[in-house]
mmCIF file of N, CA and C in Angstrom:
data_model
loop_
_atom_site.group_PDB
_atom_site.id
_atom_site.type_symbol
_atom_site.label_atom_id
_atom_site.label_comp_id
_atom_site.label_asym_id
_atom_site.label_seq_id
_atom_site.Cartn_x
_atom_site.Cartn_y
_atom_site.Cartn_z
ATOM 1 N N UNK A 1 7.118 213.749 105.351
ATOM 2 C CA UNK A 1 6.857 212.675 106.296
ATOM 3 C C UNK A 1 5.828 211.692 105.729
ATOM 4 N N UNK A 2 4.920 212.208 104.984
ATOM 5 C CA UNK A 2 4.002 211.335 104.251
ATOM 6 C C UNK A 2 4.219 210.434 103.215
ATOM 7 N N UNK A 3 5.258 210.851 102.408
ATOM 8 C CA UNK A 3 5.394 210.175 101.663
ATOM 9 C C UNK A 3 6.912 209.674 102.271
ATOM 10 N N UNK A 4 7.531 209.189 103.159
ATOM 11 C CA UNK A 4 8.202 207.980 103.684
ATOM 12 C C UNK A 4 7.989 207.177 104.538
ATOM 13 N N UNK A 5 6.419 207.796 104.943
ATOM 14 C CA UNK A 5 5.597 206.994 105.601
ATOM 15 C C UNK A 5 5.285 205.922 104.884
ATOM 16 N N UNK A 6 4.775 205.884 103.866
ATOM 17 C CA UNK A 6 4.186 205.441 102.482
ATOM 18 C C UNK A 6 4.850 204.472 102.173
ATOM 19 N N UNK A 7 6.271 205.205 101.605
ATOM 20 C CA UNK A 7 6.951 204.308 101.479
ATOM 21 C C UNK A 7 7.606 203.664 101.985
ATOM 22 N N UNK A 8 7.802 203.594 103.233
ATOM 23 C CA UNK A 8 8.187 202.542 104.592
ATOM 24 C C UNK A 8 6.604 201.323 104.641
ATOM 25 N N UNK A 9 5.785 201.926 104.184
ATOM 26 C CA UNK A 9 4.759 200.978 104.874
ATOM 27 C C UNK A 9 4.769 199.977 102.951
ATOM 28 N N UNK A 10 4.946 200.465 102.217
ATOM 29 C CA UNK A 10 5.064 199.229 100.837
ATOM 30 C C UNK A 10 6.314 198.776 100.976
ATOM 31 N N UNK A 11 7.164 198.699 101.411
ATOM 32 C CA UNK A 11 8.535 197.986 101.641
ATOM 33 C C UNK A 11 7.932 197.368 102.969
ATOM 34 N N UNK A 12 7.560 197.327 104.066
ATOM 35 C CA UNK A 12 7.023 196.241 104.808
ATOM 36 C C UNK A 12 6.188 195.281 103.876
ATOM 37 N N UNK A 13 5.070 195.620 103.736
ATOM 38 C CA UNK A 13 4.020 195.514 102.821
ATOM 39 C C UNK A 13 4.512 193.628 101.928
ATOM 40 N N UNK A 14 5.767 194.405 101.260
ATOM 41 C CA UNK A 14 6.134 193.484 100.071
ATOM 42 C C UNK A 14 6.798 192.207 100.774
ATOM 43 N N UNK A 15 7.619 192.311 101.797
ATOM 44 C CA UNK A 15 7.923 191.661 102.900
ATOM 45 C C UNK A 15 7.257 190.586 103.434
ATOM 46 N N UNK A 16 5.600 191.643 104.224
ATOM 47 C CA UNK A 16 5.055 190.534 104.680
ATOM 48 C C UNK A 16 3.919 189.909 103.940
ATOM 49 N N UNK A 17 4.206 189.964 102.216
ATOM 50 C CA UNK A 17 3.373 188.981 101.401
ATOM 51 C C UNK A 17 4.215 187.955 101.087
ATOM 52 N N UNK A 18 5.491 188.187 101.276
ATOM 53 C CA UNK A 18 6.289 187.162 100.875
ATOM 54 C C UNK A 18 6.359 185.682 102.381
ATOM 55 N N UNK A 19 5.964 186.802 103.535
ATOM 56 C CA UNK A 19 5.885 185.759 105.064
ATOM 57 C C UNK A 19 4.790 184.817 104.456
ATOM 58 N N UNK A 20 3.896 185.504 104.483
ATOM 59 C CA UNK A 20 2.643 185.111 104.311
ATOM 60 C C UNK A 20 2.317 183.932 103.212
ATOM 61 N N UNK A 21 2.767 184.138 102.222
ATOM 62 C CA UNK A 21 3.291 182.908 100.772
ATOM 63 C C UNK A 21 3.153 181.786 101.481
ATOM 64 N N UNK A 22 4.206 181.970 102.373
ATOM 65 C CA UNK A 22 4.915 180.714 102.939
ATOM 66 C C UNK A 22 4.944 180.044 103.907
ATOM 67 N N UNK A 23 3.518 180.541 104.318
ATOM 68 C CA UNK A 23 3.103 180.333 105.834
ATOM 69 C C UNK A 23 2.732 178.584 106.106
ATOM 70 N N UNK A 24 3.108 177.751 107.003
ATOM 71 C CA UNK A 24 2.799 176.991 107.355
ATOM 72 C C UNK A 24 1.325 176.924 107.453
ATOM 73 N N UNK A 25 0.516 176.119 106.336
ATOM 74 C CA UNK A 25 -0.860 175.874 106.926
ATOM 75 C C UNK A 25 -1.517 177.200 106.469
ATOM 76 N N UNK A 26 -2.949 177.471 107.364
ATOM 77 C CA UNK A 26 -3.606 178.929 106.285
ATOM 78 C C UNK A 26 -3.690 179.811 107.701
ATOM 79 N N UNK A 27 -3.724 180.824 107.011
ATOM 80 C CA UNK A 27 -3.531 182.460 107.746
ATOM 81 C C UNK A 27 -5.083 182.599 108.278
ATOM 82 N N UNK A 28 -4.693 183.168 109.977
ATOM 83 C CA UNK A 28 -6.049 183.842 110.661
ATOM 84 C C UNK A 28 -5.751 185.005 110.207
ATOM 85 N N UNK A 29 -7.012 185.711 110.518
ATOM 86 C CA UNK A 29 -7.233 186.941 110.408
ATOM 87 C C UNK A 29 -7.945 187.805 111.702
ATOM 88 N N UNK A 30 -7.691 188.935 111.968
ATOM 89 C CA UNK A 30 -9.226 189.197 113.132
ATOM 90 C C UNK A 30 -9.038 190.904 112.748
ATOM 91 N N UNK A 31 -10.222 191.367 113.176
ATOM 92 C CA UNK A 31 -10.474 192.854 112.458
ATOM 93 C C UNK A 31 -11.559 193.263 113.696
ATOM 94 N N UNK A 32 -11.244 194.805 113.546
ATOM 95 C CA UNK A 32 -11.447 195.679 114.448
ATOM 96 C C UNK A 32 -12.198 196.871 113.714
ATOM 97 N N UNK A 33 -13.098 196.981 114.126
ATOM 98 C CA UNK A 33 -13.914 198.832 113.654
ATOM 99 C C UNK A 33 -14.244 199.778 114.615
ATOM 100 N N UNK A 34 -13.789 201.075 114.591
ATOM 101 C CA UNK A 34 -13.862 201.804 115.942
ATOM 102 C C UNK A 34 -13.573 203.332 114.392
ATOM 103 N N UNK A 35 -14.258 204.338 115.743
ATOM 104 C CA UNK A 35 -14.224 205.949 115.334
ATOM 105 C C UNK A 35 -13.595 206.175 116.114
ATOM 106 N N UNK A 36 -13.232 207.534 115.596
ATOM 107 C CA UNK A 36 -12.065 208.457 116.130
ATOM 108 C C UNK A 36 -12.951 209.436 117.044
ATOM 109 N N UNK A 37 -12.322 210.765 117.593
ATOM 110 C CA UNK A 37 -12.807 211.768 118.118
ATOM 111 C C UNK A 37 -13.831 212.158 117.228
ATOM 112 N N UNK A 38 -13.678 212.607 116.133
ATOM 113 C CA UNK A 38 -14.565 212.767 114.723
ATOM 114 C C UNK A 38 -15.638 211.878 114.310
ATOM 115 N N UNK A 39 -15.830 210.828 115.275
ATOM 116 C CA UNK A 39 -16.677 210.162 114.664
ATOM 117 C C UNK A 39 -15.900 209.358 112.756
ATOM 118 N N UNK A 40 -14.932 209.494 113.085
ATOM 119 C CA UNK A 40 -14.745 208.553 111.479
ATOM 120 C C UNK A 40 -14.599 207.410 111.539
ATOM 121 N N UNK A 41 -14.739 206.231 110.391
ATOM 122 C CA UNK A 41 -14.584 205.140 111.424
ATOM 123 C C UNK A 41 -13.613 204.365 110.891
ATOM 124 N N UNK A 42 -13.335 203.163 111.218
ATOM 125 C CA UNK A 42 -11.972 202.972 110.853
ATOM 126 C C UNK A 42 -11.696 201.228 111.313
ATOM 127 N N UNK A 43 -11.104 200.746 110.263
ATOM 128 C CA UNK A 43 -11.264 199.440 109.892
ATOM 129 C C UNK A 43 -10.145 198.505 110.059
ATOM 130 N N UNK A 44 -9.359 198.226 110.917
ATOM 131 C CA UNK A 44 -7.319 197.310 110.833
ATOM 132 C C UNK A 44 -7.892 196.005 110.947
ATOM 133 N N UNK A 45 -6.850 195.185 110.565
ATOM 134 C CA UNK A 45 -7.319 193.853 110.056
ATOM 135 C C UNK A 45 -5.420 193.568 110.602
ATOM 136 N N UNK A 46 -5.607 192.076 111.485
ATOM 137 C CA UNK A 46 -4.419 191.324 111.804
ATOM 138 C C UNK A 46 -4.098 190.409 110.993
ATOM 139 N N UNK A 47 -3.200 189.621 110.495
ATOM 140 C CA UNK A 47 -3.195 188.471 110.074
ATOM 141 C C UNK A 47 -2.138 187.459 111.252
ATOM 142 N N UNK A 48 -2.298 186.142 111.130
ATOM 143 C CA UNK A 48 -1.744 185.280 112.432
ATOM 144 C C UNK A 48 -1.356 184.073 111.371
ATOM 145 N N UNK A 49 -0.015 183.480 111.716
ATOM 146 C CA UNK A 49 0.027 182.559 111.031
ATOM 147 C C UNK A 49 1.506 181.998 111.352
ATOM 148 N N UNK A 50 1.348 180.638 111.167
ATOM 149 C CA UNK A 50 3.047 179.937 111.499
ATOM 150 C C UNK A 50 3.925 180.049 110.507
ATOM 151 N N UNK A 51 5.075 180.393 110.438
ATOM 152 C CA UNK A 51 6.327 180.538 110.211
ATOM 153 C C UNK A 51 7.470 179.620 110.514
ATOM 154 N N UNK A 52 7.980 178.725 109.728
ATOM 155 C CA UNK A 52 9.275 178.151 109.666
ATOM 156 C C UNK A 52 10.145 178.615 109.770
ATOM 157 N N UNK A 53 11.294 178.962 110.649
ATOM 158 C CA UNK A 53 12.501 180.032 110.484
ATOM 159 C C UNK A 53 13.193 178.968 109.871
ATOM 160 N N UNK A 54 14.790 179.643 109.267
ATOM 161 C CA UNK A 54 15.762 178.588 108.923
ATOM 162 C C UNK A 54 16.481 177.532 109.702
ATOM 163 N N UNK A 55 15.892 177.821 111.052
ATOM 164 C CA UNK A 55 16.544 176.380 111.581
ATOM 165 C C UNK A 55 15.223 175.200 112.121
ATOM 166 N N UNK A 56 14.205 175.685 111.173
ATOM 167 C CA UNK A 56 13.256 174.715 110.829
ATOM 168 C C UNK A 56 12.602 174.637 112.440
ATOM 169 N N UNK A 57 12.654 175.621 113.065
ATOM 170 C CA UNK A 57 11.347 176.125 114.239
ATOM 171 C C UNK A 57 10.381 176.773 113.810
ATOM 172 N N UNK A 58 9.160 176.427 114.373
ATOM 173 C CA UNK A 58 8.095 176.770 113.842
ATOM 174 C C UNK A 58 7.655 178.261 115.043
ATOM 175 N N UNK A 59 7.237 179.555 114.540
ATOM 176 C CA UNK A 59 7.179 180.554 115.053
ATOM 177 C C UNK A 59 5.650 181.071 114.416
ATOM 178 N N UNK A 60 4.955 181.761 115.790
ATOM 179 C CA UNK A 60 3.885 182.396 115.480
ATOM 180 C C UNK A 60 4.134 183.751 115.144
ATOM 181 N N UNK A 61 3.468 184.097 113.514
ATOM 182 C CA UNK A 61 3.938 185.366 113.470
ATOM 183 C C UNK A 61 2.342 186.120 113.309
ATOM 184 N N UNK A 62 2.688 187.150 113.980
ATOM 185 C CA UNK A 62 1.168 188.524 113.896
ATOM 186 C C UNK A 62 1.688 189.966 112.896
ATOM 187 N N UNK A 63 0.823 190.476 112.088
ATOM 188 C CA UNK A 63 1.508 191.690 111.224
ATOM 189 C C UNK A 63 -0.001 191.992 111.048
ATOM 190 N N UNK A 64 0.238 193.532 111.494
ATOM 191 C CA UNK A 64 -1.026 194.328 110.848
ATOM 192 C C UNK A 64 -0.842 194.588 109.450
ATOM 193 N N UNK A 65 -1.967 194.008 108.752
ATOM 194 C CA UNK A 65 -2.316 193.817 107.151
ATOM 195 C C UNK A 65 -2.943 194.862 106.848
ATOM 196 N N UNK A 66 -3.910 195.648 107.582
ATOM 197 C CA UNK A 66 -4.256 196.925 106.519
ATOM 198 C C UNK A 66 -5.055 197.783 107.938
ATOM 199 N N UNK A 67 -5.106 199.119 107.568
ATOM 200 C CA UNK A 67 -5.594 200.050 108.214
ATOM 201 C C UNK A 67 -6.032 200.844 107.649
ATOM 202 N N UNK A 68 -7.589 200.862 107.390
ATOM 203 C CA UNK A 68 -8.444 201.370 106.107
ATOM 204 C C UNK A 68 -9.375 202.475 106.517
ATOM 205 N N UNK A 69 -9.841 203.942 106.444
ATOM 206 C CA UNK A 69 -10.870 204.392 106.638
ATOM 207 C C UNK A 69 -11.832 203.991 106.083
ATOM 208 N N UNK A 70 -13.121 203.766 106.564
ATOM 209 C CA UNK A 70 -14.175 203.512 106.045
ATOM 210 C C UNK A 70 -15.074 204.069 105.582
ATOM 211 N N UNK A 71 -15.507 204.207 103.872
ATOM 212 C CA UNK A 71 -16.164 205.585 103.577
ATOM 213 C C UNK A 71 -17.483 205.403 103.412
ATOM 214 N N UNK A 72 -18.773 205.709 103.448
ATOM 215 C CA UNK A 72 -19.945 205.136 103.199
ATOM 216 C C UNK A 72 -21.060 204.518 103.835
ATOM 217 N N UNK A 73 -21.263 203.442 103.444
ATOM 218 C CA UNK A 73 -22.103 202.523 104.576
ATOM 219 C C UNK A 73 -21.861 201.274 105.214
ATOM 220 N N UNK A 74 -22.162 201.435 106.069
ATOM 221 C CA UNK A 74 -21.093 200.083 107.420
ATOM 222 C C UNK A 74 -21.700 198.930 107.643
ATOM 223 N N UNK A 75 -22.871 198.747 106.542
ATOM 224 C CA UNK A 75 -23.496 197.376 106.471
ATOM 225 C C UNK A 75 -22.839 195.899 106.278
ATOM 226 N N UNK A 76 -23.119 194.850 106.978
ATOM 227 C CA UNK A 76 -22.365 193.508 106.431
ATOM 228 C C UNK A 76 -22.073 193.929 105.375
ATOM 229 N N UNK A 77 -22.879 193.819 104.181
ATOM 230 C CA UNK A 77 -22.234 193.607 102.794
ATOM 231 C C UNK A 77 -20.947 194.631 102.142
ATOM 232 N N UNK A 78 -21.099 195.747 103.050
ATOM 233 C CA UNK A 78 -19.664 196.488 102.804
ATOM 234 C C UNK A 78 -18.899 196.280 103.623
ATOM 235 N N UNK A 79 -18.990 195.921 104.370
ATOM 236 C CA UNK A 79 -17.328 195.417 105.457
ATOM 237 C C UNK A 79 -17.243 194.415 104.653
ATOM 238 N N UNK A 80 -17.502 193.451 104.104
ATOM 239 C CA UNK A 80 -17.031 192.005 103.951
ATOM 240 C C UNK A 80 -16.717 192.364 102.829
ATOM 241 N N UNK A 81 -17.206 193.500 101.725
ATOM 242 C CA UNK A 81 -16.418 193.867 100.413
ATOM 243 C C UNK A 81 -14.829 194.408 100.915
ATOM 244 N N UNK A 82 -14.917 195.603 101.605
ATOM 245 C CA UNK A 82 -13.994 196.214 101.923
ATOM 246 C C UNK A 82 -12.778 195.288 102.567
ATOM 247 N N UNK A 83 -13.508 194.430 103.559
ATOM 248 C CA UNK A 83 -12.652 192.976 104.053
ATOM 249 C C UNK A 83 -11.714 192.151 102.991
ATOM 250 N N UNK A 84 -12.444 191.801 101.813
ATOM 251 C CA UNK A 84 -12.081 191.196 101.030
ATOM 252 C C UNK A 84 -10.867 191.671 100.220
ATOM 253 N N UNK A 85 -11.099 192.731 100.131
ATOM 254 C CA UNK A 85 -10.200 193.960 98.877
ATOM 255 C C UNK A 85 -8.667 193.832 99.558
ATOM 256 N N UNK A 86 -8.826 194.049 100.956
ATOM 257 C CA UNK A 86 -7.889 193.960 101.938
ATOM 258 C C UNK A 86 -7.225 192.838 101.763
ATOM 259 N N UNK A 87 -7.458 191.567 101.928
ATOM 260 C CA UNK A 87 -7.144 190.409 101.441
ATOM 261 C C UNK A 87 -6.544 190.230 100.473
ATOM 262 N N UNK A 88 -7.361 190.864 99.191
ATOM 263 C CA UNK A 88 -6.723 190.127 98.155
ATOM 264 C C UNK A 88 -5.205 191.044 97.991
ATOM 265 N N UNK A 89 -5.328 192.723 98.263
ATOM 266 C CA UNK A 89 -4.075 193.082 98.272
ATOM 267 C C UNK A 89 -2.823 192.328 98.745
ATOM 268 N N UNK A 90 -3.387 191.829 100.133
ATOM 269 C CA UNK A 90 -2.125 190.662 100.422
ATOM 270 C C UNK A 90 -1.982 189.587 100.213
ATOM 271 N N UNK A 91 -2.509 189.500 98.765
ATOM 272 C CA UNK A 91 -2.720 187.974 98.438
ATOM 273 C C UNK A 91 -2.518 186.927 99.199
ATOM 274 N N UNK A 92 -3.394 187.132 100.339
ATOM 275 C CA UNK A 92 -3.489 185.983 101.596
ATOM 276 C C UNK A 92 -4.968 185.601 101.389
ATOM 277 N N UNK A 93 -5.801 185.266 100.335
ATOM 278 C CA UNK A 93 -6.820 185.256 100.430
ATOM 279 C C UNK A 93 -7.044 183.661 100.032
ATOM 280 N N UNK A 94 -6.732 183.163 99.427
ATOM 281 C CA UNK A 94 -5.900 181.480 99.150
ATOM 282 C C UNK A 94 -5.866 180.972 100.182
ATOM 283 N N UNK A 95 -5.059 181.658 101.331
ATOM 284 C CA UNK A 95 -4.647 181.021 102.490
ATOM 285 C C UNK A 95 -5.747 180.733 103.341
ATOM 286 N N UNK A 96 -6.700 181.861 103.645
ATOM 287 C CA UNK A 96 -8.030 181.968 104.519
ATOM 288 C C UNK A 96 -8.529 180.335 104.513
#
C-alpha cells in the first residue's frame, strides 16, 4: 500500500507541475502547521492559481503541493527553509 501510495502521489505530482507551468499569472500559496495525537508536527502547503482550459475559460484551480513532517526546530528560519524546499520541488517558485 505504501509504495502505490507513493507512486500515485509522483504521477499526480508530475501532473500538477505541468498545471502549474502554465498557470495564468503567479501561484498563491497558504500553509498550515498542526500536531498529531503524538504531538508531531506537521507542515501541508496549498497552491491556488488560474487555469485556462481548452475552450479558453479561465478556472480556479487548488492542489495540495506537499505534506511534510517537520523534524527539528520550528523557528521562522526553518519553516521558511523547509517552505522553500517545498517550492522549489514544484518548481512553482518563479511563479510566487
Amino acid at each position: 500500500l505504501h509504495k502505490l501510495t507513493i507512486s500515485a502521489w509522483k504521477s499526480y505530482f508530475k501532473v500538477l507541475k505541468k498545471d502549474m507551468e502554465v498557470a495564468v499569472g503567479q501561484i498563491s500559496f497558504t500553509a498550515d502547521i498542526w500536531s498529531d495525537s503524538l504531538h508531531h508536527p506537521y507542515l501541508g502547503m496549498t497552491a491556488h492559481w488560474i487555469k485556462r482550459n481548452t475552450s479558453s475559460h479561465l478556472t480556479l484551480e487548488v492542489n495540495l503541493i506537499a505534506f511534510h513532517q517537520l523534524m527539528g526546530c520550528h523557528n521562522g528560519k526553518a519553516l521558511v527553509k523547509v517552505a522553500l524546499d517545498m517550492l522549489d520541488c514544484s518548481n512553482a517558485t518563479i511563479k510566487v
